[in-house]
Short mmCIF file of C-alpha atoms in Angstrom, two decimals:
data_model
loop_
_atom_site.label_atom_id
_atom_site.label_comp_id
_atom_site.label_asym_id
_atom_site.label_seq_id
_atom_site.Cartn_x
_atom_site.Cartn_y
_atom_site.Cartn_z
CA MET A 1 -5.30 10.35 -16.91
CA GLU A 2 -5.38 6.76 -18.17
CA LEU A 3 -7.75 7.76 -20.97
CA ASN A 4 -5.63 10.72 -21.96
CA LEU A 5 -2.51 8.63 -22.14
CA LYS A 6 -4.31 6.05 -24.30
CA LYS A 7 -5.40 8.79 -26.69
CA GLN A 8 -1.86 10.14 -26.88
CA ARG A 9 -0.47 6.73 -27.68
CA ALA A 10 -3.02 6.25 -30.46
CA ARG A 11 -2.21 9.62 -31.97
CA VAL A 12 1.49 8.82 -31.84
CA ASN A 13 0.95 5.66 -33.89
CA TYR A 14 -0.70 7.48 -36.74
CA HIS A 15 1.07 10.76 -37.09
CA ILE A 16 4.72 10.52 -36.11
CA ASN A 17 7.42 8.52 -37.88
CA SER A 18 8.74 5.48 -36.03
CA SER A 19 11.99 6.80 -34.50
CA LEU A 20 10.35 9.90 -33.09
CA LYS A 21 7.43 7.80 -31.94
CA GLU A 22 9.81 5.56 -30.01
CA LEU A 23 11.36 8.59 -28.37
CA VAL A 24 7.98 9.91 -27.32
CA LEU A 25 6.80 6.53 -26.08
CA ARG A 26 9.98 6.02 -24.12
CA ALA A 27 9.60 9.49 -22.61
CA LEU A 28 6.03 8.64 -21.63
CA PHE A 29 6.99 5.33 -20.13
CA THR A 30 10.00 6.60 -18.21
CA SER A 31 8.50 9.81 -16.90
CA ALA A 32 8.54 9.73 -13.13
CA ALA A 33 4.81 9.83 -12.54
CA TRP A 34 3.98 7.10 -15.01
CA GLY A 35 6.81 4.92 -13.76
CA ALA A 36 5.90 5.46 -10.15
CA LEU A 37 2.31 4.58 -10.96
CA ARG A 38 3.36 1.39 -12.67
CA SER A 39 5.68 0.31 -9.89
CA MET A 40 3.17 1.16 -7.19
CA VAL A 41 1.55 -1.38 -4.93
CA LYS A 42 -1.87 -2.55 -5.98
CA PHE A 43 -4.53 -0.51 -4.27
CA ARG A 44 -7.59 -2.12 -2.87
CA PHE A 45 -9.67 0.97 -3.53
CA HIS A 46 -9.60 2.85 -6.79
CA GLN A 47 -10.95 6.33 -7.34
CA TYR A 48 -13.47 6.65 -10.15
CA GLN A 49 -15.26 9.54 -11.74
CA VAL A 50 -18.76 8.50 -12.76
CA VAL A 51 -20.92 10.74 -14.91
CA GLY A 52 -24.56 9.95 -15.37
CA ARG A 53 -28.02 11.35 -15.94
CA GLY A 54 -31.62 10.29 -16.12
CA LEU A 55 -32.78 8.99 -19.47
CA PRO A 56 -34.19 11.71 -21.75
CA THR A 57 -38.00 11.70 -21.88
CA ASP A 58 -40.57 13.69 -23.82
CA ALA A 59 -41.13 15.90 -20.78
CA GLU A 60 -37.42 16.46 -20.27
CA PRO A 61 -35.32 15.95 -23.39
CA HIS A 62 -32.11 17.26 -21.79
CA PRO A 63 -31.86 16.05 -18.22
CA LYS A 64 -29.18 17.43 -15.93
CA ILE A 65 -25.90 15.54 -15.94
CA TYR A 66 -24.34 14.64 -12.62
CA ARG A 67 -20.76 13.75 -11.90
CA MET A 68 -19.48 11.96 -8.84
CA LYS A 69 -16.07 10.97 -7.61
CA LEU A 70 -16.09 7.85 -5.47
CA TRP A 71 -14.01 4.93 -4.28
CA ALA A 72 -14.69 1.32 -5.14
CA THR A 73 -12.70 -1.83 -5.68
CA ASN A 74 -13.61 -1.99 -9.38
CA ASP A 75 -15.58 -0.04 -11.94
CA VAL A 76 -18.65 -2.26 -11.75
CA ARG A 77 -19.00 -1.52 -8.07
CA ALA A 78 -18.28 2.13 -8.78
CA LYS A 79 -21.29 2.36 -11.08
CA SER A 80 -23.45 0.64 -8.51
CA LYS A 81 -22.30 3.04 -5.80
CA PHE A 82 -22.99 5.94 -8.13
CA TRP A 83 -26.64 4.96 -8.46
CA TYR A 84 -26.87 4.35 -4.72
CA PHE A 85 -25.80 7.90 -3.95
CA LEU A 86 -27.67 9.52 -6.82
CA ARG A 87 -30.90 7.84 -5.75
CA LYS A 88 -30.58 9.50 -2.39
CA LEU A 89 -30.05 12.92 -3.92
CA LYS A 90 -32.20 13.03 -7.02
CA LYS A 91 -35.30 11.27 -8.27
CA VAL A 92 -33.47 8.92 -10.63
CA LYS A 93 -32.67 5.21 -10.56
CA LYS A 94 -30.47 2.92 -12.58
CA SER A 95 -33.53 1.67 -14.46
CA ASN A 96 -34.40 5.14 -15.73
CA GLY A 97 -30.92 6.54 -15.99
CA GLN A 98 -27.69 6.04 -17.86
CA VAL A 99 -24.02 6.23 -17.01
CA LEU A 100 -22.34 8.45 -19.55
CA ALA A 101 -18.72 7.97 -18.55
CA ILE A 102 -16.66 6.21 -15.96
CA ASN A 103 -12.96 6.96 -15.68
CA GLU A 104 -10.42 5.92 -13.16
CA ILE A 105 -8.64 8.82 -11.52
CA PHE A 106 -4.95 8.32 -10.88
CA GLU A 107 -2.63 10.20 -8.59
CA ARG A 108 -1.03 13.21 -10.20
CA LYS A 109 2.12 13.27 -8.10
CA PRO A 110 2.69 9.86 -6.51
CA THR A 111 6.16 10.83 -5.32
CA LYS A 112 5.07 13.85 -3.26
CA ILE A 113 4.07 13.34 0.36
CA LYS A 114 0.76 14.96 1.17
CA ASN A 115 -1.50 15.35 4.18
CA TYR A 116 -4.95 14.07 3.35
CA GLY A 117 -8.05 15.04 5.28
CA ILE A 118 -11.01 12.70 4.90
CA TRP A 119 -14.51 13.56 6.04
CA LEU A 120 -16.68 10.53 6.45
CA ARG A 121 -20.07 9.40 7.69
CA TYR A 122 -20.15 6.01 9.31
CA GLN A 123 -22.66 3.81 11.01
CA SER A 124 -21.83 2.62 14.48
CA ARG A 125 -23.84 0.14 16.47
CA THR A 126 -25.96 2.96 17.86
CA GLY A 127 -26.32 5.44 15.05
CA TYR A 128 -24.68 7.50 12.33
CA HIS A 129 -21.74 9.78 13.05
CA ASN A 130 -19.54 12.17 11.10
CA MET A 131 -15.83 12.05 11.39
CA TYR A 132 -12.79 13.89 10.15
CA LYS A 133 -9.53 11.98 9.87
CA GLU A 134 -6.08 12.95 8.68
CA TYR A 135 -3.52 10.75 6.97
CA ARG A 136 -0.06 11.28 5.61
CA ASP A 137 0.47 9.42 2.38
CA ILE A 138 1.79 9.82 -1.12
CA THR A 139 -1.44 8.94 -2.92
CA LEU A 140 -5.09 9.58 -2.18
CA ASN A 141 -5.95 5.92 -2.80
CA GLY A 142 -3.36 4.98 -0.19
CA ALA A 143 -4.86 7.40 2.32
CA VAL A 144 -8.36 6.05 1.69
CA GLU A 145 -7.11 2.51 2.20
CA GLN A 146 -5.49 3.61 5.47
CA MET A 147 -8.80 5.15 6.48
CA TYR A 148 -10.77 1.97 5.86
CA ASP A 149 -8.21 -0.07 7.76
CA GLU A 150 -8.22 2.34 10.68
CA MET A 151 -12.01 2.55 10.87
CA ALA A 152 -12.18 -1.24 10.87
CA SER A 153 -9.63 -1.58 13.63
CA ARG A 154 -10.52 1.36 15.85
CA HIS A 155 -14.29 1.43 15.45
CA ARG A 156 -15.13 -2.01 14.02
CA VAL A 157 -16.82 -0.35 11.04
CA ARG A 158 -16.67 -2.31 7.80
CA TYR A 159 -16.53 -0.99 4.27
CA HIS A 160 -20.28 -0.86 3.68
CA GLY A 161 -20.82 1.20 6.80
CA ILE A 162 -18.63 4.10 5.64
CA GLN A 163 -19.52 6.88 3.25
CA ILE A 164 -16.77 9.25 2.19
CA ILE A 165 -18.19 12.75 2.18
CA LYS A 166 -15.13 14.64 1.09
CA THR A 167 -11.40 14.31 0.74
CA ALA A 168 -8.86 17.07 0.45
CA THR A 169 -5.15 17.67 0.45
CA ILE A 170 -4.43 19.75 3.51
CA PRO A 171 -1.48 22.14 3.67
CA SER A 172 0.71 21.50 6.68
CA LYS A 173 -0.39 24.65 8.50
CA LEU A 174 -4.02 23.59 8.61
CA CYS A 175 -3.55 20.06 9.87
CA LYS A 176 -5.43 19.37 13.06
CA ARG A 177 -4.17 16.04 14.30
CA GLU A 178 -0.96 15.78 16.34
CA SER A 179 -0.15 12.43 14.79
CA THR A 180 0.24 14.02 11.35
CA LYS A 181 1.72 17.29 12.65
CA GLN A 182 4.59 15.47 14.35
CA PHE A 183 6.00 14.63 10.92
CA HIS A 184 5.99 18.23 9.74
CA ASP A 185 9.63 18.68 10.59
CA SER A 186 12.20 19.38 7.92
CA LYS A 187 14.96 18.07 10.18
CA ILE A 188 13.12 14.99 11.32
CA LYS A 189 15.33 12.48 13.04
CA PHE A 190 14.56 9.39 15.07
CA PRO A 191 16.20 6.04 15.72
CA LEU A 192 14.65 2.72 14.84
CA VAL A 193 14.33 1.36 18.32
CA PHE A 194 13.22 -2.24 17.74
CA LYS A 195 14.87 -3.75 14.72
CA LYS A 196 13.72 -7.29 14.08
CA VAL A 197 15.96 -8.94 11.49
CA ARG A 198 13.93 -10.92 9.00
CA PRO A 199 15.16 -13.47 6.48
CA PRO A 200 15.26 -11.83 3.06
CA THR A 201 12.66 -14.17 1.63
CA ARG A 202 9.89 -16.19 3.26
CA LYS A 203 11.53 -19.33 1.93
CA LEU A 204 14.50 -18.89 4.26
CA LYS A 205 12.28 -18.65 7.33
CA THR A 206 13.03 -21.29 10.01
CA THR A 207 11.10 -22.15 13.15
CA PHE A 208 14.17 -22.57 15.35
CA LYS A 209 17.25 -20.41 15.51
CA ALA A 210 20.68 -21.14 16.87
CA SER A 211 21.08 -17.89 18.78
CA ARG A 212 18.94 -15.10 20.17
CA PRO A 213 18.37 -12.23 17.74
CA ASN A 214 20.10 -8.89 18.06
CA LEU A 215 17.31 -6.30 18.07
CA PHE A 216 19.57 -3.25 18.19
CA ALA A 217 19.25 -1.08 15.12
CA MET B 1 23.74 2.37 24.74
CA PRO B 2 22.68 5.43 22.77
CA PHE B 3 21.60 5.13 19.18
CA LYS B 4 24.07 6.00 16.47
CA ARG B 5 22.09 5.43 13.27
CA TYR B 6 19.03 7.61 12.93
CA VAL B 7 16.31 7.78 10.36
CA GLU B 8 16.90 11.23 8.91
CA ILE B 9 16.86 12.93 5.57
CA GLY B 10 20.02 11.89 3.79
CA ARG B 11 20.56 8.60 5.62
CA VAL B 12 21.77 5.85 3.31
CA ALA B 13 20.06 2.53 3.89
CA LEU B 14 20.15 -0.96 2.45
CA VAL B 15 16.95 -2.65 1.37
CA ASN B 16 16.85 -6.04 3.10
CA TYR B 17 13.53 -7.50 1.91
CA GLY B 18 11.37 -7.52 -1.14
CA LYS B 19 11.79 -6.73 -4.79
CA GLU B 20 14.51 -4.11 -4.22
CA TYR B 21 16.61 -6.42 -2.08
CA GLY B 22 20.25 -5.41 -1.89
CA ARG B 23 19.83 -1.88 -3.21
CA LEU B 24 21.38 1.13 -1.52
CA VAL B 25 18.83 3.90 -1.15
CA VAL B 26 18.76 7.34 0.42
CA ILE B 27 15.98 8.36 2.78
CA VAL B 28 14.62 11.47 1.20
CA ASP B 29 11.61 12.14 3.43
CA VAL B 30 9.57 10.49 6.15
CA ILE B 31 5.92 9.76 5.36
CA ASP B 32 4.83 8.55 8.77
CA GLN B 33 5.94 6.32 11.58
CA ASN B 34 6.39 3.27 9.38
CA ARG B 35 7.24 4.52 5.93
CA ALA B 36 9.86 6.62 4.26
CA LEU B 37 10.21 8.10 0.83
CA VAL B 38 13.42 6.74 -0.63
CA ASP B 39 15.36 7.52 -3.74
CA ALA B 40 18.40 6.18 -5.56
CA PRO B 41 20.12 7.33 -8.74
CA ASP B 42 18.76 4.46 -10.83
CA MET B 43 15.26 4.07 -9.48
CA ILE B 44 12.04 6.02 -9.32
CA ARG B 45 11.41 7.67 -5.99
CA GLY B 46 9.02 5.56 -3.95
CA GLN B 47 7.81 4.65 -0.50
CA ILE B 48 9.20 1.82 1.54
CA ASN B 49 8.52 0.47 5.00
CA PHE B 50 11.24 0.90 7.64
CA LYS B 51 11.00 -2.81 8.31
CA ARG B 52 12.55 -3.35 4.89
CA LEU B 53 15.47 -1.03 5.52
CA SER B 54 18.77 -1.56 7.30
CA LEU B 55 20.30 1.80 8.16
CA THR B 56 23.98 2.31 7.39
CA ASP B 57 26.53 4.67 8.90
CA ILE B 58 26.62 6.81 5.77
CA LYS B 59 24.71 10.06 5.69
CA ILE B 60 24.69 12.63 2.91
CA ASP B 61 23.75 16.27 2.99
CA ILE B 62 20.59 16.90 1.02
CA PRO B 63 17.55 19.15 1.36
CA ARG B 64 14.17 17.51 1.90
CA VAL B 65 13.07 15.64 -1.27
CA PRO B 66 15.77 16.87 -3.62
CA LYS B 67 15.67 16.74 -7.39
CA LYS B 68 17.33 13.70 -8.92
CA LYS B 69 20.22 15.85 -10.16
CA THR B 70 20.89 17.31 -6.69
CA LEU B 71 20.70 13.85 -5.18
CA ILE B 72 23.23 12.43 -7.61
CA GLU B 73 25.57 15.40 -7.03
CA ALA B 74 25.31 15.01 -3.26
CA MET B 75 26.02 11.29 -3.53
CA GLU B 76 29.08 12.03 -5.64
CA THR B 77 30.49 14.61 -3.22
CA ALA B 78 29.89 12.33 -0.25
CA ASP B 79 31.41 9.48 -2.27
CA VAL B 80 28.76 7.05 -1.09
CA LYS B 81 29.67 4.25 -3.49
CA ASN B 82 33.34 4.11 -2.47
CA LYS B 83 32.62 4.51 1.22
CA TRP B 84 30.15 1.63 1.02
CA GLU B 85 32.44 -0.66 -0.91
CA LYS B 86 35.31 0.03 1.49
CA SER B 87 33.23 -0.47 4.64
CA SER B 88 33.38 -3.94 6.17
CA TRP B 89 29.63 -4.43 5.64
CA GLY B 90 29.91 -3.48 1.98
CA ARG B 91 32.95 -5.68 1.45
CA LYS B 92 31.19 -8.66 3.00
CA LEU B 93 28.27 -8.22 0.62
CA ILE B 94 30.56 -8.05 -2.38
CA VAL B 95 32.30 -11.27 -1.30
CA GLN B 96 28.91 -12.96 -0.77
CA LYS B 97 27.84 -11.98 -4.27
CA ARG B 98 31.05 -13.29 -5.76
CA ARG B 99 30.76 -16.57 -3.91
CA ALA B 100 27.17 -17.02 -5.06
CA ALA B 101 28.17 -16.44 -8.68
CA LEU B 102 30.94 -19.05 -8.79
CA ASN B 103 30.69 -21.89 -11.25
CA ASP B 104 32.03 -25.38 -10.60
CA PHE B 105 35.47 -24.68 -12.06
CA ASP B 106 35.76 -21.56 -9.89
CA ARG B 107 34.86 -23.57 -6.81
CA TYR B 108 37.53 -26.08 -7.71
CA LYS B 109 40.05 -23.25 -8.04
CA VAL B 110 39.01 -21.94 -4.61
CA MET B 111 39.45 -25.39 -3.09
CA VAL B 112 42.95 -25.72 -4.56
CA ALA B 113 43.87 -22.24 -3.36
CA LYS B 114 42.60 -22.99 0.17
CA ILE B 115 44.62 -26.19 0.32
CA LYS B 116 47.73 -24.36 -0.86
CA ARG B 117 47.25 -21.62 1.72
CA GLY B 118 46.64 -24.10 4.53
CA ARG B 119 49.75 -26.03 3.57
CA ALA B 120 51.93 -22.90 3.56
CA ILE B 121 50.60 -21.90 7.00
CA ARG B 122 51.21 -25.33 8.49
CA GLU B 123 54.74 -25.52 7.05
CA LYS B 124 55.62 -22.13 8.56
CA LEU B 125 54.07 -23.09 11.88
CA ALA B 126 56.04 -26.39 11.98
CA LYS B 127 59.23 -24.52 11.21
CA LEU B 128 58.62 -22.01 14.02
CA LYS B 129 57.85 -24.85 16.43
CA ARG B 130 61.11 -26.60 15.56
CA GLU B 131 63.14 -23.42 16.03
CA ASN B 132 61.57 -22.50 19.36
CA PRO B 133 60.77 -25.62 21.36
CA ALA B 134 58.85 -24.17 24.29
#
């Protein structure tokens, strides 16, 4: 999406007169998705699409092109992960292959709440296991970050011990976990039971307080 | 004591921490136990943690995740802005903002006004004491 938007902006510069161009640019910049993307929190994990193939040789002038979608903290690591996985699947290495394209994939609808199902393979202290986990989030990157945090806390598995097999947006009917299904209620209603009042900035934090806090909502 | 303010779709809340501090938002959907999707007429719909929200007594009638137009209409019919500014919480915030924006001359004017008011009260009190020695 990032690449497409860049191309659109370039085209706008050359072909449209300035007032119309401003209108188009403003529309692009204020459209909900773009704005939501810009105002979003910084993700630790970004989703990349990496396309690569083995180098063409005399025996095979047109090698097969492979595309992979994966998560990494930056695009350098994404390319490295690409070769790691491709090595395990095909007889090709980084030294005799080439990356043809690497694009970051952004969330299409970052204001829509979705149920994400993530299938993963992780290494525990005793062996490899498969797992299926569900998360409710507005972006896939957010769900993946939740997954890594949860795997680290619940199973003590770090980032390098997890391989994401598949991710999918699950419609509400097909969700399996009670913890996500409990939020599938159009008339959801609950009180905030424990309301700790915080100072509005960390600067106003004090060690001692004059009175006990009121924790009622 | 039972709870009176619930997290529900249509609940108006005040953001009490972070970049959006002081903004009135409407809870438009619940993502999970800690986060809600909030919306306001002049901001892009986004997620926010419940820890950053203070629920108010105002609730408007909206469907789950309404379009911006429907949200604005619902806020107009429920008259959220006026209700908030008339409520004691809202009034206190307005006064706080005004006090924070005073310049030195304004503070001088406030001091003079306070002295005048105190003097008038004490004069009246002295008069009442003289008339009713009890």
